[in-house]
mmCIF file of C-alpha atoms in Angstrom:
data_model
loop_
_atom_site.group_PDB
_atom_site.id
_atom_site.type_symbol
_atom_site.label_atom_id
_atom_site.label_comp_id
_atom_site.label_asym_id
_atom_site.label_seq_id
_atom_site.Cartn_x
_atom_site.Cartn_y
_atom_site.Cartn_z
ATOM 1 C CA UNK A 990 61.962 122.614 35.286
ATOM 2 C CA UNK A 991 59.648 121.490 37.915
ATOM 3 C CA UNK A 992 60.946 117.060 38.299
ATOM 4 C CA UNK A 993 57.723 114.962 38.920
ATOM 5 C CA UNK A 994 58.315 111.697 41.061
ATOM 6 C CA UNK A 995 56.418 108.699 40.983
ATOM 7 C CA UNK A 996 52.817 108.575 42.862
ATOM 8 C CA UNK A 997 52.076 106.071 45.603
ATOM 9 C CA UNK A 998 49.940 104.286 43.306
ATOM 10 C CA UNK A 999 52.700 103.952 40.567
ATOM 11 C CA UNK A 1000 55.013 102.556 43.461
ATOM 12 C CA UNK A 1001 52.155 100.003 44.385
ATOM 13 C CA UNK A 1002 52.125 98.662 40.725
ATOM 14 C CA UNK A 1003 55.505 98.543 40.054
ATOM 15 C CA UNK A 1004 55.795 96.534 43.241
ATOM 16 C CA UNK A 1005 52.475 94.547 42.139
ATOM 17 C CA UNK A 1006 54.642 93.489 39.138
ATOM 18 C CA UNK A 1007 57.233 93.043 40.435
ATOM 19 C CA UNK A 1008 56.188 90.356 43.240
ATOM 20 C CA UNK A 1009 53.996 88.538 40.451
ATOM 21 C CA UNK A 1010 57.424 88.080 37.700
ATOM 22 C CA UNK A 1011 59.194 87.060 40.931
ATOM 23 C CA UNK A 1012 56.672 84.771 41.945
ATOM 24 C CA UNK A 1013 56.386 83.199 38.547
ATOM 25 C CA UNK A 1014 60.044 82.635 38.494
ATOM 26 C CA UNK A 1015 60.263 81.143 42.056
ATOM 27 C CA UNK A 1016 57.371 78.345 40.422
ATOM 28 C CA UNK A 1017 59.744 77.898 37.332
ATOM 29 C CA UNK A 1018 62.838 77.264 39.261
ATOM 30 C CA UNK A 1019 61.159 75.234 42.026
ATOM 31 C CA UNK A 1020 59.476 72.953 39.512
ATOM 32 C CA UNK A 1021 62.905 72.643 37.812
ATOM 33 C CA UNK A 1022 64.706 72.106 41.144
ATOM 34 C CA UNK A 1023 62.092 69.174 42.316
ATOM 35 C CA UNK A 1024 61.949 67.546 39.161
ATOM 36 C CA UNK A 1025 66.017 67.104 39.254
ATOM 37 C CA UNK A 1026 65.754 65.943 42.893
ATOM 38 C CA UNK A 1027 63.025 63.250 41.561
ATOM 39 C CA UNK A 1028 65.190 62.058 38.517
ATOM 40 C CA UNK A 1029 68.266 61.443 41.072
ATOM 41 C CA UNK A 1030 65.889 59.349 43.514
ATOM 42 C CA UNK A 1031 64.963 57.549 40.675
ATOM 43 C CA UNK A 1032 69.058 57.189 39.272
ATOM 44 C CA UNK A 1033 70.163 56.379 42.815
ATOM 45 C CA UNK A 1034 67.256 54.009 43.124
ATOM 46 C CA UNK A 1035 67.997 52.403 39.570
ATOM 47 C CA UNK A 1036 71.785 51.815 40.859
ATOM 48 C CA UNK A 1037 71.270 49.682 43.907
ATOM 49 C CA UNK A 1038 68.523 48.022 42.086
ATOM 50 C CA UNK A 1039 71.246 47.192 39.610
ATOM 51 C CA UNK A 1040 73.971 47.063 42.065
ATOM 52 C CA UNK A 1041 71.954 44.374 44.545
ATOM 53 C CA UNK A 1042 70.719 41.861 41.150
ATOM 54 C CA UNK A 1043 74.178 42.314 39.740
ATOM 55 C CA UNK A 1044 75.646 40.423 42.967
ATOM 56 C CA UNK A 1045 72.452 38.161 43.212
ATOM 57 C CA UNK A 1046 73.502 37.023 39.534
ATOM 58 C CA UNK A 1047 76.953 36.851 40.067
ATOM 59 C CA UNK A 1048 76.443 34.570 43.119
ATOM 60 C CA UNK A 1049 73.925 32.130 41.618
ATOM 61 C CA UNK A 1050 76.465 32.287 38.495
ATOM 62 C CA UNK A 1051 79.148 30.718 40.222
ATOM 63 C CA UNK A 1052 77.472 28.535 42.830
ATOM 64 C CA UNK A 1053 79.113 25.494 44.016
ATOM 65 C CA UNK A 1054 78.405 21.837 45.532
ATOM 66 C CA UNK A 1055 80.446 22.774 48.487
ATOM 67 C CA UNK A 1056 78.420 22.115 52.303
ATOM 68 C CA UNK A 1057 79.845 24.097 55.597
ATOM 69 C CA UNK A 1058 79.977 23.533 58.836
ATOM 70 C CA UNK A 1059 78.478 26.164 61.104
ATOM 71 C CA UNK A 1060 79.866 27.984 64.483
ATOM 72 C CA UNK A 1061 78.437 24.913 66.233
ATOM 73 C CA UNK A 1062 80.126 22.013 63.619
ATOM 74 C CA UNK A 1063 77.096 21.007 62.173
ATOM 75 C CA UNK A 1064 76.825 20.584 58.078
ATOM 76 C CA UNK A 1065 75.013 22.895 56.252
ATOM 77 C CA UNK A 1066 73.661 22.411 52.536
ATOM 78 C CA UNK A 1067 75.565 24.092 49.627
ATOM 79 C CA UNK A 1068 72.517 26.075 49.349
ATOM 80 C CA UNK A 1069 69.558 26.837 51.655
ATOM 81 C CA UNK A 1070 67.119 29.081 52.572
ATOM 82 C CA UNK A 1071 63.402 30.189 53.370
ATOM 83 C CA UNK A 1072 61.983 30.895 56.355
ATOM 84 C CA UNK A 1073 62.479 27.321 57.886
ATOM 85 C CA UNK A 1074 66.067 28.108 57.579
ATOM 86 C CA UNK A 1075 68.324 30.304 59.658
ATOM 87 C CA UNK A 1076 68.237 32.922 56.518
ATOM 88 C CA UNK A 1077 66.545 33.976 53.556
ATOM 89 C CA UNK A 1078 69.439 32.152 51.651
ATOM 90 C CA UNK A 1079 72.865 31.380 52.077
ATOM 91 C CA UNK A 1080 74.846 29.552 49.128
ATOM 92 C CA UNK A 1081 78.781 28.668 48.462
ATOM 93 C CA UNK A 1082 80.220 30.480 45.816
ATOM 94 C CA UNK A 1083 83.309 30.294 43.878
ATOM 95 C CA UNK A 1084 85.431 32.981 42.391
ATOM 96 C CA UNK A 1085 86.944 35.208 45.256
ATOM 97 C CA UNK A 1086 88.719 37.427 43.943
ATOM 98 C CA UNK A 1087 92.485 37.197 46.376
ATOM 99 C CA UNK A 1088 93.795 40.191 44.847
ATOM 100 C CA UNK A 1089 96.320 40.674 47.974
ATOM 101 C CA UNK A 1090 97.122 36.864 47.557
ATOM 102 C CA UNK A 1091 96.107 35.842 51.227
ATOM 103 C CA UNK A 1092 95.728 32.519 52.957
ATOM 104 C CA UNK A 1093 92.126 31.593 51.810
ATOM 105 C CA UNK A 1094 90.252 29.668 49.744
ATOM 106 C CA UNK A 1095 88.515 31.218 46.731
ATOM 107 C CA UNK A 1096 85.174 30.229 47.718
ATOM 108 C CA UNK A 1097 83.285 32.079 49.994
ATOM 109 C CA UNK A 1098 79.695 31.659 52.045
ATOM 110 C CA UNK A 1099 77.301 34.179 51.484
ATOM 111 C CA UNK A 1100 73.878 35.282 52.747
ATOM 112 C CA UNK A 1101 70.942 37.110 51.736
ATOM 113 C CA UNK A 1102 68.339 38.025 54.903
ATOM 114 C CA UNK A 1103 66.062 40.813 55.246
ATOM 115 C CA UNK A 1104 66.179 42.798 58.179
ATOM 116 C CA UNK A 1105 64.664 46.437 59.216
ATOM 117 C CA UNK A 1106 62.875 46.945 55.457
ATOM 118 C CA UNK A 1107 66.410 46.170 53.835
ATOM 119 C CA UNK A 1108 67.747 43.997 51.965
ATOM 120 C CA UNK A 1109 71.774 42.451 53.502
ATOM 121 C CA UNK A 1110 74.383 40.780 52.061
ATOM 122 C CA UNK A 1111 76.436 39.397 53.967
ATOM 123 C CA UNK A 1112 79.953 36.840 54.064
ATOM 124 C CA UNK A 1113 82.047 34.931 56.069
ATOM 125 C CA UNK A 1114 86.139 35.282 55.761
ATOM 126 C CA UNK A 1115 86.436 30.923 56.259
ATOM 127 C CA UNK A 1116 83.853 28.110 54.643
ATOM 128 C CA UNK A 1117 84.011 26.541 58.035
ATOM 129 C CA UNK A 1118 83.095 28.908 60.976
ATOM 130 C CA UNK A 1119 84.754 29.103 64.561
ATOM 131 C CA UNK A 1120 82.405 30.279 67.443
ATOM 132 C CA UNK A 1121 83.273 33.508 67.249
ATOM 133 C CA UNK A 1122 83.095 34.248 63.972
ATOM 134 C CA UNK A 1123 81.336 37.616 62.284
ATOM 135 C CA UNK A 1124 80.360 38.365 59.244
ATOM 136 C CA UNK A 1125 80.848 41.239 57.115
ATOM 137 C CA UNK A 1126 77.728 42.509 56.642
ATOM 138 C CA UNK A 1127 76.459 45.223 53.729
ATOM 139 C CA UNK A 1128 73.080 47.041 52.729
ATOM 140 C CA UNK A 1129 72.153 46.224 49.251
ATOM 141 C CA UNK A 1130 68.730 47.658 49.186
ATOM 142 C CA UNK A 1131 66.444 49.759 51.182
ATOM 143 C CA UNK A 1132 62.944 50.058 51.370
ATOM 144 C CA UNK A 1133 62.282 46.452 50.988
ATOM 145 C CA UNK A 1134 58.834 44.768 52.508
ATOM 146 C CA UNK A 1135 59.272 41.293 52.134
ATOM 147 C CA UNK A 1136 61.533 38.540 50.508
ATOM 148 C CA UNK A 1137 60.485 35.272 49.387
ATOM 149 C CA UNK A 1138 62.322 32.349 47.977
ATOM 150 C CA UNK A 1139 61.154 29.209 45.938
ATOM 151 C CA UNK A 1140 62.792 26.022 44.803
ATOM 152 C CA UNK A 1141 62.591 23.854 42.036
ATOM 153 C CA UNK A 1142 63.644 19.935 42.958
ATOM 154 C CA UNK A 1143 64.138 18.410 39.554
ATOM 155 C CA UNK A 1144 63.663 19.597 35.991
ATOM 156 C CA UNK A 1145 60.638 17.207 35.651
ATOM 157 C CA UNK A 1146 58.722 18.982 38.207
ATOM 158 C CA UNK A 1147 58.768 22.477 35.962
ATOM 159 C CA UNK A 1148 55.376 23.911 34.795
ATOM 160 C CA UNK A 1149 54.066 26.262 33.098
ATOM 161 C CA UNK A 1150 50.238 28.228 33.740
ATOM 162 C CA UNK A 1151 47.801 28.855 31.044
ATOM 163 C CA UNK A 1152 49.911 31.943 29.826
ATOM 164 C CA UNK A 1153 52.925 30.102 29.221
ATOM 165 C CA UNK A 1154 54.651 31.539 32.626
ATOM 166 C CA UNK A 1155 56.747 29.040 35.257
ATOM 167 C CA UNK A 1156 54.130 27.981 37.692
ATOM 168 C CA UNK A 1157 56.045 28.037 41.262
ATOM 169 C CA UNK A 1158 52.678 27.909 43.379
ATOM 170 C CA UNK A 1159 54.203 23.802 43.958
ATOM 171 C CA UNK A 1160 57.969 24.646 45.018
ATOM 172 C CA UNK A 1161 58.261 24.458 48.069
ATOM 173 C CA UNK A 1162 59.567 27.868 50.288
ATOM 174 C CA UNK A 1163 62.228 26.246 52.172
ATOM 175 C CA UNK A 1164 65.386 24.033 51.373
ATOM 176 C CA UNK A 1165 67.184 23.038 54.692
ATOM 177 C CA UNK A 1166 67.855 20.073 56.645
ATOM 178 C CA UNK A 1167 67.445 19.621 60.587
ATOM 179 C CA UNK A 1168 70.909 20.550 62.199
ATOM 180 C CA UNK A 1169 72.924 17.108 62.246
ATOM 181 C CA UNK A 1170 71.465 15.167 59.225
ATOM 182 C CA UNK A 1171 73.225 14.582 55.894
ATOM 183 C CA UNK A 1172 73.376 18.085 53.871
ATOM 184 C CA UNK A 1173 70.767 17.626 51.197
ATOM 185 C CA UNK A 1174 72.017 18.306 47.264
ATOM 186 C CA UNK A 1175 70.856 22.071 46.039
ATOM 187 C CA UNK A 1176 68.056 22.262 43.898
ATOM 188 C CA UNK A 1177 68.193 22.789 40.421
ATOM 189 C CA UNK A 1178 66.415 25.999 40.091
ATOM 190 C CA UNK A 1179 64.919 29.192 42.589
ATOM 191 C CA UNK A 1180 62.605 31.947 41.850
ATOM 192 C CA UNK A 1181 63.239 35.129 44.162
ATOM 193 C CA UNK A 1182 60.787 37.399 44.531
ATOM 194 C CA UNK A 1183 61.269 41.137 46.183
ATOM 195 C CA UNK A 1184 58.508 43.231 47.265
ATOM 196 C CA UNK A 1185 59.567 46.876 47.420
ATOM 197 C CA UNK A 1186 58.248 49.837 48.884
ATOM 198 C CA UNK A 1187 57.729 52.107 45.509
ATOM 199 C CA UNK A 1188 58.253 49.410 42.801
ATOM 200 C CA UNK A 1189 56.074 46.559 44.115
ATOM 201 C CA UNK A 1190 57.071 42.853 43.484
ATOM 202 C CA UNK A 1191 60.413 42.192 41.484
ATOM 203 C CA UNK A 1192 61.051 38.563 40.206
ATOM 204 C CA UNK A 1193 63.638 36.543 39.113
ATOM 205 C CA UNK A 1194 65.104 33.162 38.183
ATOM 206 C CA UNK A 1195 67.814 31.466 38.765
ATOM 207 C CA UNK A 1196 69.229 28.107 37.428
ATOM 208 C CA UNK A 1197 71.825 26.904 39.362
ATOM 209 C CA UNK A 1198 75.430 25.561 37.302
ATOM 210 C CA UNK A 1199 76.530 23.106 39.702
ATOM 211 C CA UNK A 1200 73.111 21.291 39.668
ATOM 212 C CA UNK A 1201 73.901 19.240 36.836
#
């Protein structure tokens, strides 16, 4: 018997098909594909967001009354900050962890600056700094546009707006004192705000333990 093979035109079709199920499938698996890229942006994004207000917390949490002297010997608050100030903010803190039991104190000095649309943390190994000292420096969070920092004086001077939210317009945006003068006592309370690229403004407030 005679074996009949397939026309051009069936050959076409088949191939018409087959490019169109192939095509589909390339759409399925690339929306799949971009959608799992997007969730990890946003879980990677949602862990230094966590990571960077976890240490912020920690750091306000165990704040203490305890003024440094700089590279060049001058006193510096317990606390300052704002744009007056030589960074963002820069507290004491207690709590060290000396796992390797080495010869330092348990507090440390620690500062929060913003620098090339990211967000640093960054400490010094001694309270009191030599000339040559360098800090160890770490990224906590990229993409950020701008940092801003308010303080609250005394309790007496809290308010609240019309809808019952902490009115900081009246705080003022930096705590420092001119290099040489008598540290000034931290304030009792800060609002921080963080402007980021995809998330817009973050706030949050911190009362400060040793302020009582």
């Amino acid at each position: 018997m005679r074996q009949r093979g397939f026309t051009l035109l069936e050959v076409l079709i088949a191939m018409a098909v087959t490019a169109f199920i192939a095509a589909v499938a390339y759409s399925g698996i690339a929306t799949v594909i971009s959608g799992a890229e997007q969730l990890r942006e946003v879980g990677d994004r949602t862990r230094d967001l966590n990571r960077a207000f976890a240490l912020l917390n920690r750091d306000m949490r165990q704040f203490v009354r305890r003024p440094v002297r700089d590279e060049f010997g001058y006193l510096q608050p317990a606390l300052m900050g704002g744009p007056l100030a030589p960074v963002a903010l820069a507290l004491t803190r207690d709590g060290w962890h000396n796992s390797q039991a080495l010869a330092r104190s348990d507090l440390q000095r620690v500062h929060y600056y913003l620098e090339d649309g990211a967000l640093w943390r960054a400490y010094y190994t001694v309270l009191d700094r030599a000339v040559d000292g360098e800090p160890q420096e770490t990224v906590l969070l990229e993409g950020v546009e701008a940092l801003d920092i308010r303080f609250l004086s005394q309790l007496e001077s809290l308010s609240l707006d019309r809808s019952l939210v902490v009115d900081t317009r009246s705080w003022p945006t930096s705590w420092m004192t001119e290099p040489g003068a008598s540290p000034i006592a931290p304030p009792v309370a800060l609002e921080l705000r963080l402007t980021l690229e995809d998330l817009g403004e973050l706030r949050r407030f911190y009362v400060l333990p040793a302020a009582y």
